[in-house]
């Protein structure tokens, strides 16, 4: 008989229910416990998923429950400390919501500590499991648009750290997760307040180059062009467009379509939880690994750092603070 994975969720608010449903849906996973400082949030877990073991202190849950899988679904400032505690408690698969941290130093620590404790770390960039993006990867792998040269991503209305992280993660996936050479960018705080416990932005642009030669341009926020994760990929023999406002989720045109827009069939495959179990059993990285989450964070923070230094930033990024907060504290934005 195959193993039953014992799972728990820490932070039982909005997004956590996506995690909980995935755990609940798999026969080889048992959602055994949950933790939240708000008891009512845990009562909903009992009503919806039958989870009876409730902990207001996640540390107590990690020491008392033998757990294989844990989701970290609190606000951003708690992502690192809880993920590190879970890895040190022996949890084998940690799915931490995005963005993983607000500094590269802490993101590096999360990846290193998880590696040292044999824990697989995944970040909540779950769009890597959604059909249109998987279909795009297939078109690219099949060479339908030739060699990918340039990517333009739009994240209309979205904050950089909260929403732009998904756009950047997808753009990076399309560029084969190739490491970055440099990034430059500009930010405007505008009326930006905080989102999920960290300072947010009203507008931003970013431009970076991957080691494989692909260049990427991101625009987002209040004044950007239209579309949410509206991504355009330009190749030597055609183009792919995702999320065009009023258009299909995915369309492409290439020499093989005589230059006319065409659609392609695609479907979802796997899920963050299924891929976590496969990653543990096959001893490989998760599709939305901590390493990929850290690379997306390098672009997000690199855009801010470029604005702080008014210069192109060579990567890897070596700053160890949250550049936006440092600029706010210094009265620079
Ligand atoms: N992947 C996605 O598409 C996606 C979508 C929405 C939100 N998110 C991310 O998920 C995170 C949570 O967002 P949300 O909308 O679910 O927030 P939320 O406010 O609805 O839920 C957060 C929960 O954490 C609990 N909490 C606070 N401190 C705690 C502690 N010490 N121990 C245990 N629980 C604690 C709160 O009581 C609350 O129930 C954010 O980082 C956000 O960026 C990701």
CSV table of C-alpha atoms and ligand atoms in Angstrom, one decimal:
chain,number,residue,atom,x,y,z
A,1,UNK,CA,0.0,0.0,0.0
A,2,UNK,CA,1.3,3.5,-0.9
A,3,UNK,CA,2.2,5.9,1.9
A,4,UNK,CA,-0.3,8.4,3.3
A,5,UNK,CA,1.1,11.9,3.5
A,6,UNK,CA,0.1,13.8,6.7
A,7,UNK,CA,-0.5,17.5,5.8
A,8,UNK,CA,-1.2,20.7,7.7
A,9,UNK,CA,-1.9,24.3,6.8
A,10,UNK,CA,-0.5,27.3,8.7
A,11,UNK,CA,-2.6,30.4,8.2
A,12,UNK,CA,-6.2,29.4,7.4
A,13,UNK,CA,-7.3,32.5,5.5
A,14,UNK,CA,-8.3,33.1,1.9
A,15,UNK,CA,-5.6,31.4,-0.3
A,16,UNK,CA,-5.2,28.6,2.2
A,17,UNK,CA,-8.4,27.0,1.0
A,18,UNK,CA,-6.8,26.4,-2.4
A,19,UNK,CA,-4.1,24.4,-0.6
A,20,UNK,CA,-6.6,22.6,1.6
A,21,UNK,CA,-8.8,21.5,-1.2
A,22,UNK,CA,-5.8,20.0,-3.0
A,23,UNK,CA,-4.7,18.1,0.1
A,24,UNK,CA,-8.3,17.0,0.7
A,25,UNK,CA,-8.8,15.8,-2.9
A,26,UNK,CA,-6.0,13.3,-2.9
A,27,UNK,CA,-6.5,9.8,-1.4
A,28,UNK,CA,-2.9,9.5,-0.4
A,29,UNK,CA,-3.0,12.7,1.5
A,30,UNK,CA,-4.6,13.3,4.9
A,31,UNK,CA,-5.1,16.9,6.1
A,32,UNK,CA,-4.6,16.2,9.8
A,33,UNK,CA,-4.1,19.6,11.4
A,34,UNK,CA,-4.2,23.4,11.0
A,35,UNK,CA,-2.9,26.4,12.7
A,36,UNK,CA,-4.2,30.0,12.9
A,37,UNK,CA,-4.2,32.7,15.6
A,38,UNK,CA,-7.9,33.1,14.8
A,39,UNK,CA,-9.9,30.1,16.1
A,40,UNK,CA,-12.8,30.8,13.7
A,41,UNK,CA,-10.6,30.3,10.7
A,42,UNK,CA,-9.8,26.8,12.1
A,43,UNK,CA,-13.5,26.1,12.8
A,44,UNK,CA,-14.1,26.6,9.0
A,45,UNK,CA,-11.4,23.9,8.4
A,46,UNK,CA,-13.3,21.5,10.6
A,47,UNK,CA,-16.6,22.3,8.9
A,48,UNK,CA,-15.2,22.0,5.3
A,49,UNK,CA,-12.5,19.4,5.5
A,50,UNK,CA,-13.1,17.6,8.8
A,51,UNK,CA,-9.8,18.9,10.3
A,52,UNK,CA,-10.2,18.5,14.1
A,53,UNK,CA,-6.7,19.2,15.4
A,54,UNK,CA,-6.4,23.0,15.8
A,55,UNK,CA,-3.3,24.9,17.0
A,56,UNK,CA,-3.1,28.6,17.8
A,57,UNK,CA,0.7,28.2,18.0
A,58,UNK,CA,2.2,26.8,14.8
A,59,UNK,CA,5.4,25.9,16.7
A,60,UNK,CA,3.4,23.6,19.0
A,61,UNK,CA,1.8,21.9,16.0
A,62,UNK,CA,5.2,21.4,14.3
A,63,UNK,CA,6.6,19.8,17.5
A,64,UNK,CA,3.5,17.7,18.4
A,65,UNK,CA,2.3,16.5,15.0
A,66,UNK,CA,4.4,14.2,12.7
A,67,UNK,CA,3.9,16.0,9.4
A,68,UNK,CA,5.1,15.3,5.9
A,69,UNK,CA,3.6,18.3,4.1
A,70,UNK,CA,2.9,21.9,5.3
A,71,UNK,CA,1.5,24.9,3.6
A,72,UNK,CA,2.5,28.3,4.8
A,73,UNK,CA,-0.3,30.7,4.0
A,74,UNK,CA,0.2,33.6,6.4
A,75,UNK,CA,1.1,37.1,5.3
A,76,UNK,CA,4.5,37.7,3.8
A,77,UNK,CA,6.6,38.7,6.9
A,78,UNK,CA,5.9,35.3,8.5
A,79,UNK,CA,6.7,33.2,5.4
A,80,UNK,CA,10.5,32.8,6.1
A,81,UNK,CA,10.3,32.1,9.9
A,82,UNK,CA,7.5,29.5,9.5
A,83,UNK,CA,9.1,27.8,6.5
A,84,UNK,CA,12.4,27.5,8.4
A,85,UNK,CA,10.7,26.1,11.5
A,86,UNK,CA,8.9,23.5,9.3
A,87,UNK,CA,12.1,22.4,7.7
A,88,UNK,CA,13.9,22.1,11.0
A,89,UNK,CA,11.0,20.1,12.4
A,90,UNK,CA,11.5,17.5,9.7
A,91,UNK,CA,8.6,18.4,7.3
A,92,UNK,CA,9.6,16.9,3.9
A,93,UNK,CA,7.5,19.2,1.6
A,94,UNK,CA,6.8,22.9,2.3
A,95,UNK,CA,4.5,24.9,0.0
A,96,UNK,CA,5.1,28.5,1.1
A,97,UNK,CA,2.9,31.3,-0.4
A,98,UNK,CA,4.5,33.9,-2.6
A,99,UNK,CA,6.5,36.0,-2.4
A,100,UNK,CA,8.8,33.9,-0.2
A,101,UNK,CA,10.6,36.8,1.5
A,102,UNK,CA,11.6,40.4,1.1
A,103,UNK,CA,15.3,40.0,1.0
A,104,UNK,CA,17.7,37.8,-1.0
A,105,UNK,CA,19.6,37.0,2.2
A,106,UNK,CA,16.5,35.4,3.8
A,107,UNK,CA,15.5,33.7,0.5
A,108,UNK,CA,19.0,32.2,0.3
A,109,UNK,CA,18.6,31.0,3.9
A,110,UNK,CA,15.3,29.4,3.2
A,111,UNK,CA,16.7,27.5,0.2
A,112,UNK,CA,19.8,26.4,2.1
A,113,UNK,CA,18.1,25.3,5.3
A,114,UNK,CA,15.5,23.3,3.3
A,115,UNK,CA,18.3,21.6,1.3
A,116,UNK,CA,20.3,20.9,4.5
A,117,UNK,CA,17.2,19.3,6.2
A,118,UNK,CA,16.1,17.3,3.1
A,119,UNK,CA,12.9,19.4,2.7
A,120,UNK,CA,11.5,20.2,-0.7
A,121,UNK,CA,10.5,23.9,-0.8
A,122,UNK,CA,7.9,25.2,-3.2
A,123,UNK,CA,6.6,28.7,-3.6
A,124,UNK,CA,2.9,29.5,-4.4
A,125,UNK,CA,3.4,30.2,-8.1
A,126,UNK,CA,0.7,27.8,-9.0
A,127,UNK,CA,0.1,29.2,-12.5
A,128,UNK,CA,2.8,26.8,-13.7
A,129,UNK,CA,0.1,24.2,-13.4
A,130,UNK,CA,-2.5,26.0,-15.5
A,131,UNK,CA,-3.4,25.0,-19.0
A,132,UNK,CA,-2.6,28.1,-21.1
A,133,UNK,CA,0.8,28.4,-19.6
A,134,UNK,CA,1.5,24.7,-20.1
A,135,UNK,CA,0.2,25.0,-23.7
A,136,UNK,CA,2.7,27.9,-24.2
A,137,UNK,CA,5.6,25.8,-22.9
A,138,UNK,CA,4.6,23.1,-25.4
A,139,UNK,CA,4.5,25.5,-28.3
A,140,UNK,CA,7.9,26.8,-27.3
A,141,UNK,CA,9.3,23.3,-27.0
A,142,UNK,CA,7.9,22.3,-30.4
A,143,UNK,CA,9.7,25.3,-31.9
A,144,UNK,CA,6.5,26.7,-33.3
A,145,UNK,CA,7.7,30.3,-33.0
A,146,UNK,CA,11.3,29.5,-33.6
A,147,UNK,CA,13.8,30.7,-31.0
A,148,UNK,CA,12.3,32.8,-28.2
A,149,UNK,CA,13.9,36.3,-28.4
A,150,UNK,CA,11.8,38.7,-26.3
A,151,UNK,CA,9.0,38.6,-23.7
A,152,UNK,CA,6.7,41.4,-22.8
A,153,UNK,CA,4.6,41.0,-19.6
A,154,UNK,CA,1.7,43.2,-18.3
A,155,UNK,CA,0.3,43.0,-14.8
A,156,UNK,CA,-2.4,45.7,-14.9
A,157,UNK,CA,-3.6,46.9,-11.6
A,158,UNK,CA,-1.3,44.6,-9.7
A,159,UNK,CA,1.3,45.3,-7.1
A,160,UNK,CA,4.8,44.1,-8.0
A,161,UNK,CA,5.5,41.8,-5.0
A,162,UNK,CA,2.0,40.5,-4.7
A,163,UNK,CA,0.8,40.1,-8.3
A,164,UNK,CA,3.8,40.9,-10.4
A,165,UNK,CA,5.6,37.9,-8.8
A,166,UNK,CA,3.2,35.6,-10.8
A,167,UNK,CA,3.8,37.5,-14.1
A,168,UNK,CA,7.6,37.4,-13.5
A,169,UNK,CA,7.5,33.7,-12.6
A,170,UNK,CA,5.7,32.8,-15.8
A,171,UNK,CA,8.0,35.0,-17.9
A,172,UNK,CA,11.0,33.2,-16.3
A,173,UNK,CA,9.4,29.8,-16.9
A,174,UNK,CA,9.0,30.6,-20.6
A,175,UNK,CA,12.6,31.6,-20.7
A,176,UNK,CA,13.4,28.1,-19.4
A,177,UNK,CA,14.3,29.5,-15.9
A,178,UNK,CA,17.6,30.7,-17.4
A,179,UNK,CA,19.6,32.7,-14.8
A,180,UNK,CA,19.6,36.5,-15.2
A,181,UNK,CA,22.5,38.7,-16.2
A,182,UNK,CA,21.2,42.1,-15.2
A,183,UNK,CA,18.0,44.0,-14.5
A,184,UNK,CA,17.0,47.6,-14.6
A,185,UNK,CA,13.7,49.2,-13.5
A,186,UNK,CA,11.8,52.1,-12.2
A,187,UNK,CA,9.1,52.3,-9.5
A,188,UNK,CA,6.4,54.8,-8.4
A,189,UNK,CA,5.0,54.4,-4.9
A,190,UNK,CA,2.1,56.7,-5.6
A,191,UNK,CA,-0.6,56.1,-3.0
A,192,UNK,CA,0.8,52.7,-2.4
A,193,UNK,CA,0.1,51.4,1.1
A,194,UNK,CA,0.9,47.9,2.3
A,195,UNK,CA,-0.3,44.5,1.0
A,196,UNK,CA,0.0,41.4,3.1
A,197,UNK,CA,2.2,43.2,5.6
A,198,UNK,CA,4.8,44.8,3.3
A,199,UNK,CA,5.0,48.1,1.4
A,200,UNK,CA,3.4,48.0,-2.0
A,201,UNK,CA,3.7,50.0,-5.3
A,202,UNK,CA,1.4,51.8,-7.6
A,203,UNK,CA,3.4,51.5,-10.8
A,204,UNK,CA,6.6,49.8,-12.0
A,205,UNK,CA,8.6,48.8,-15.1
A,206,UNK,CA,11.4,46.3,-15.3
A,207,UNK,CA,13.8,45.1,-18.0
A,208,UNK,CA,16.2,42.2,-17.7
A,209,UNK,CA,18.3,39.8,-19.7
A,210,UNK,CA,18.6,36.0,-19.2
A,211,UNK,CA,21.8,34.1,-19.8
A,212,UNK,CA,20.2,32.3,-22.7
A,213,UNK,CA,19.9,35.6,-24.5
A,214,UNK,CA,16.1,36.2,-23.9
A,215,UNK,CA,15.2,39.7,-23.0
A,216,UNK,CA,12.1,40.5,-20.9
A,217,UNK,CA,10.2,43.6,-20.2
A,218,UNK,CA,7.5,44.0,-17.5
A,219,UNK,CA,5.0,46.7,-16.9
A,220,UNK,CA,2.5,46.8,-14.1
A,221,UNK,CA,0.3,48.7,-11.8
A,222,UNK,CA,-2.3,51.4,-12.2
A,223,UNK,CA,-1.1,53.0,-15.4
A,224,UNK,CA,0.2,49.9,-17.3
A,225,UNK,CA,-1.2,48.6,-20.6
A,226,UNK,CA,-4.3,46.4,-20.2
A,227,UNK,CA,-4.4,42.8,-19.2
A,228,UNK,CA,-3.5,40.7,-16.2
A,229,UNK,CA,-0.6,38.3,-16.9
A,230,UNK,CA,-1.0,39.5,-20.5
A,231,UNK,CA,2.2,38.1,-21.9
A,232,UNK,CA,3.5,38.4,-25.4
A,233,UNK,CA,6.4,36.1,-26.5
A,234,UNK,CA,8.3,37.0,-29.7
A,235,UNK,CA,10.3,34.3,-31.5
A,236,UNK,CA,12.3,34.3,-34.7
A,237,UNK,CA,9.4,32.7,-36.6
A,238,UNK,CA,6.2,33.9,-34.8
A,239,UNK,CA,4.6,35.1,-31.6
A,240,UNK,CA,2.4,33.8,-28.8
A,241,UNK,CA,0.0,36.0,-26.9
A,242,UNK,CA,-1.5,35.1,-23.5
A,243,UNK,CA,-4.4,36.8,-21.7
A,244,UNK,CA,-5.1,39.4,-24.4
A,245,UNK,CA,-8.0,41.5,-23.1
A,246,UNK,CA,-11.1,40.3,-25.0
A,247,UNK,CA,-9.1,37.6,-26.7
A,248,UNK,CA,-8.6,33.9,-26.0
A,249,UNK,CA,-6.4,32.8,-23.1
A,250,UNK,CA,-3.8,31.7,-25.6
A,251,UNK,CA,-3.2,32.4,-29.3
A,252,UNK,CA,-0.3,32.3,-31.6
A,253,UNK,CA,0.8,33.0,-35.2
A,254,UNK,CA,3.8,31.7,-37.0
A,255,UNK,CA,5.0,30.6,-40.4
A,256,UNK,CA,3.1,27.3,-39.8
A,257,UNK,CA,-0.2,29.3,-39.6
A,258,UNK,CA,0.6,31.5,-42.6
A,259,UNK,CA,0.8,34.4,-40.1
A,260,UNK,CA,-2.9,34.1,-39.0
A,261,UNK,CA,-3.8,33.8,-35.3
A,262,UNK,CA,-4.5,30.3,-34.2
A,263,UNK,CA,-5.4,28.6,-30.9
A,264,UNK,CA,-4.2,25.3,-29.6
A,265,UNK,CA,-5.6,22.7,-27.2
A,266,UNK,CA,-4.1,22.4,-23.7
A,267,UNK,CA,-5.1,21.1,-20.3
A,268,UNK,CA,-4.0,21.5,-16.7
A,269,UNK,CA,-1.5,18.9,-15.5
A,270,UNK,CA,-0.5,17.8,-12.0
A,271,UNK,CA,-1.0,20.3,-9.2
A,272,UNK,CA,1.3,22.0,-6.6
A,273,UNK,CA,0.5,19.2,-4.1
A,274,UNK,CA,0.8,16.3,-6.5
A,275,UNK,CA,4.1,17.7,-7.8
A,276,UNK,CA,5.3,18.1,-4.3
A,277,UNK,CA,4.7,14.4,-3.6
A,278,UNK,CA,6.3,13.4,-6.9
A,279,UNK,CA,9.3,15.7,-6.1
A,280,UNK,CA,9.8,14.0,-2.7
A,281,UNK,CA,9.5,10.5,-4.1
A,282,UNK,CA,11.7,11.2,-7.1
A,283,UNK,CA,14.1,13.4,-5.1
A,284,UNK,CA,13.9,16.3,-7.5
A,285,UNK,CA,12.9,20.0,-7.4
A,286,UNK,CA,9.3,21.0,-7.4
A,287,UNK,CA,8.1,22.8,-10.6
A,288,UNK,CA,7.6,26.0,-8.5
A,289,UNK,CA,10.7,25.4,-6.4
A,290,UNK,CA,12.2,27.6,-3.8
A,291,UNK,CA,15.1,28.1,-6.3
A,292,UNK,CA,12.7,29.4,-8.9
A,293,UNK,CA,10.9,31.5,-6.3
A,294,UNK,CA,14.2,33.0,-5.2
A,295,UNK,CA,15.0,33.8,-8.9
A,296,UNK,CA,11.6,35.6,-9.3
A,297,UNK,CA,12.3,37.5,-6.1
A,298,UNK,CA,15.7,38.6,-7.6
A,299,UNK,CA,13.9,40.3,-10.4
A,300,UNK,CA,11.3,42.0,-8.1
A,301,UNK,CA,13.9,43.3,-5.7
A,302,UNK,CA,16.3,44.0,-8.6
A,303,UNK,CA,13.8,46.4,-10.1
A,304,UNK,CA,13.5,48.2,-6.8
A,305,UNK,CA,17.3,48.2,-6.4
A,306,UNK,CA,17.8,49.7,-9.9
A,307,UNK,CA,15.4,52.5,-8.9
A,308,UNK,CA,17.3,53.0,-5.7
A,309,UNK,CA,20.7,53.1,-7.4
A,310,UNK,CA,19.5,54.8,-10.6
A,311,UNK,CA,21.5,52.2,-12.5
A,312,UNK,CA,21.5,48.8,-14.2
A,313,UNK,CA,22.0,46.1,-11.6
A,314,UNK,CA,24.4,43.2,-12.4
A,315,UNK,CA,23.1,39.9,-11.0
A,316,UNK,CA,23.1,37.9,-8.8
A,317,UNK,CA,21.6,40.5,-6.5
A,318,UNK,CA,23.6,41.0,-3.3
A,319,UNK,CA,21.5,43.5,-1.3
A,320,UNK,CA,20.2,42.2,2.0
A,321,UNK,CA,17.3,44.5,2.7
A,322,UNK,CA,13.9,45.2,1.2
A,323,UNK,CA,14.8,48.1,-1.1
A,324,UNK,CA,11.4,49.6,-1.2
A,325,UNK,CA,11.1,49.8,2.6
A,326,UNK,CA,14.6,51.2,2.8
A,327,UNK,CA,13.7,53.9,0.2
A,328,UNK,CA,10.6,54.7,2.2
A,329,UNK,CA,12.5,55.0,5.4
A,330,UNK,CA,15.0,57.2,3.7
A,331,UNK,CA,12.3,59.5,2.3
A,332,UNK,CA,13.4,58.6,-1.2
A,333,UNK,CA,10.0,57.5,-2.6
B,1,LIG,N1,-0.8,32.2,-4.9
B,1,LIG,C1,-1.8,33.0,-5.0
B,1,LIG,O1,-2.4,33.2,-6.1
B,1,LIG,C2,-2.2,33.9,-3.9
B,1,LIG,C3,-3.4,34.5,-3.8
B,1,LIG,C4,-3.8,35.3,-2.7
B,1,LIG,C5,-2.9,35.4,-1.7
B,1,LIG,N2,-1.6,34.8,-1.8
B,1,LIG,C6,-0.6,35.0,-0.7
B,1,LIG,O2,-1.0,34.2,0.4
B,1,LIG,C7,-0.7,34.9,1.6
B,1,LIG,C8,-2.0,34.9,2.5
B,1,LIG,O3,-3.0,35.6,1.8
B,1,LIG,P1,-4.5,35.5,2.2
B,1,LIG,O4,-5.3,36.3,1.2
B,1,LIG,O5,-4.9,34.1,2.4
B,1,LIG,O6,-4.5,36.3,3.6
B,1,LIG,P2,-5.6,36.1,4.8
B,1,LIG,O7,-5.4,37.4,5.6
B,1,LIG,O8,-6.9,35.8,4.3
B,1,LIG,O9,-5.1,34.9,5.7
B,1,LIG,C9,-3.9,34.9,6.5
B,1,LIG,C10,-4.2,34.0,7.7
B,1,LIG,O10,-3.0,33.9,8.5
B,1,LIG,C11,-3.4,33.9,9.8
B,1,LIG,N3,-2.3,34.2,10.7
B,1,LIG,C12,-1.7,35.4,11.1
B,1,LIG,N4,-0.7,35.2,11.9
B,1,LIG,C13,-0.6,33.8,12.1
B,1,LIG,C14,0.3,33.0,12.9
B,1,LIG,N5,1.3,33.5,13.6
B,1,LIG,N6,0.1,31.6,12.8
B,1,LIG,C15,-0.9,31.1,12.1
B,1,LIG,N7,-1.8,31.8,11.3
B,1,LIG,C16,-1.6,33.2,11.3
B,1,LIG,C17,-4.5,34.9,9.9
B,1,LIG,O11,-5.3,34.9,11.1
B,1,LIG,C18,-5.3,34.6,8.6
B,1,LIG,O12,-6.3,33.7,8.9
B,1,LIG,C19,-0.1,36.2,1.3
B,1,LIG,O13,1.3,36.1,1.3
B,1,LIG,C20,-0.5,36.4,-0.2
B,1,LIG,O14,0.5,37.1,-0.9
B,1,LIG,C21,-1.3,34.1,-2.8
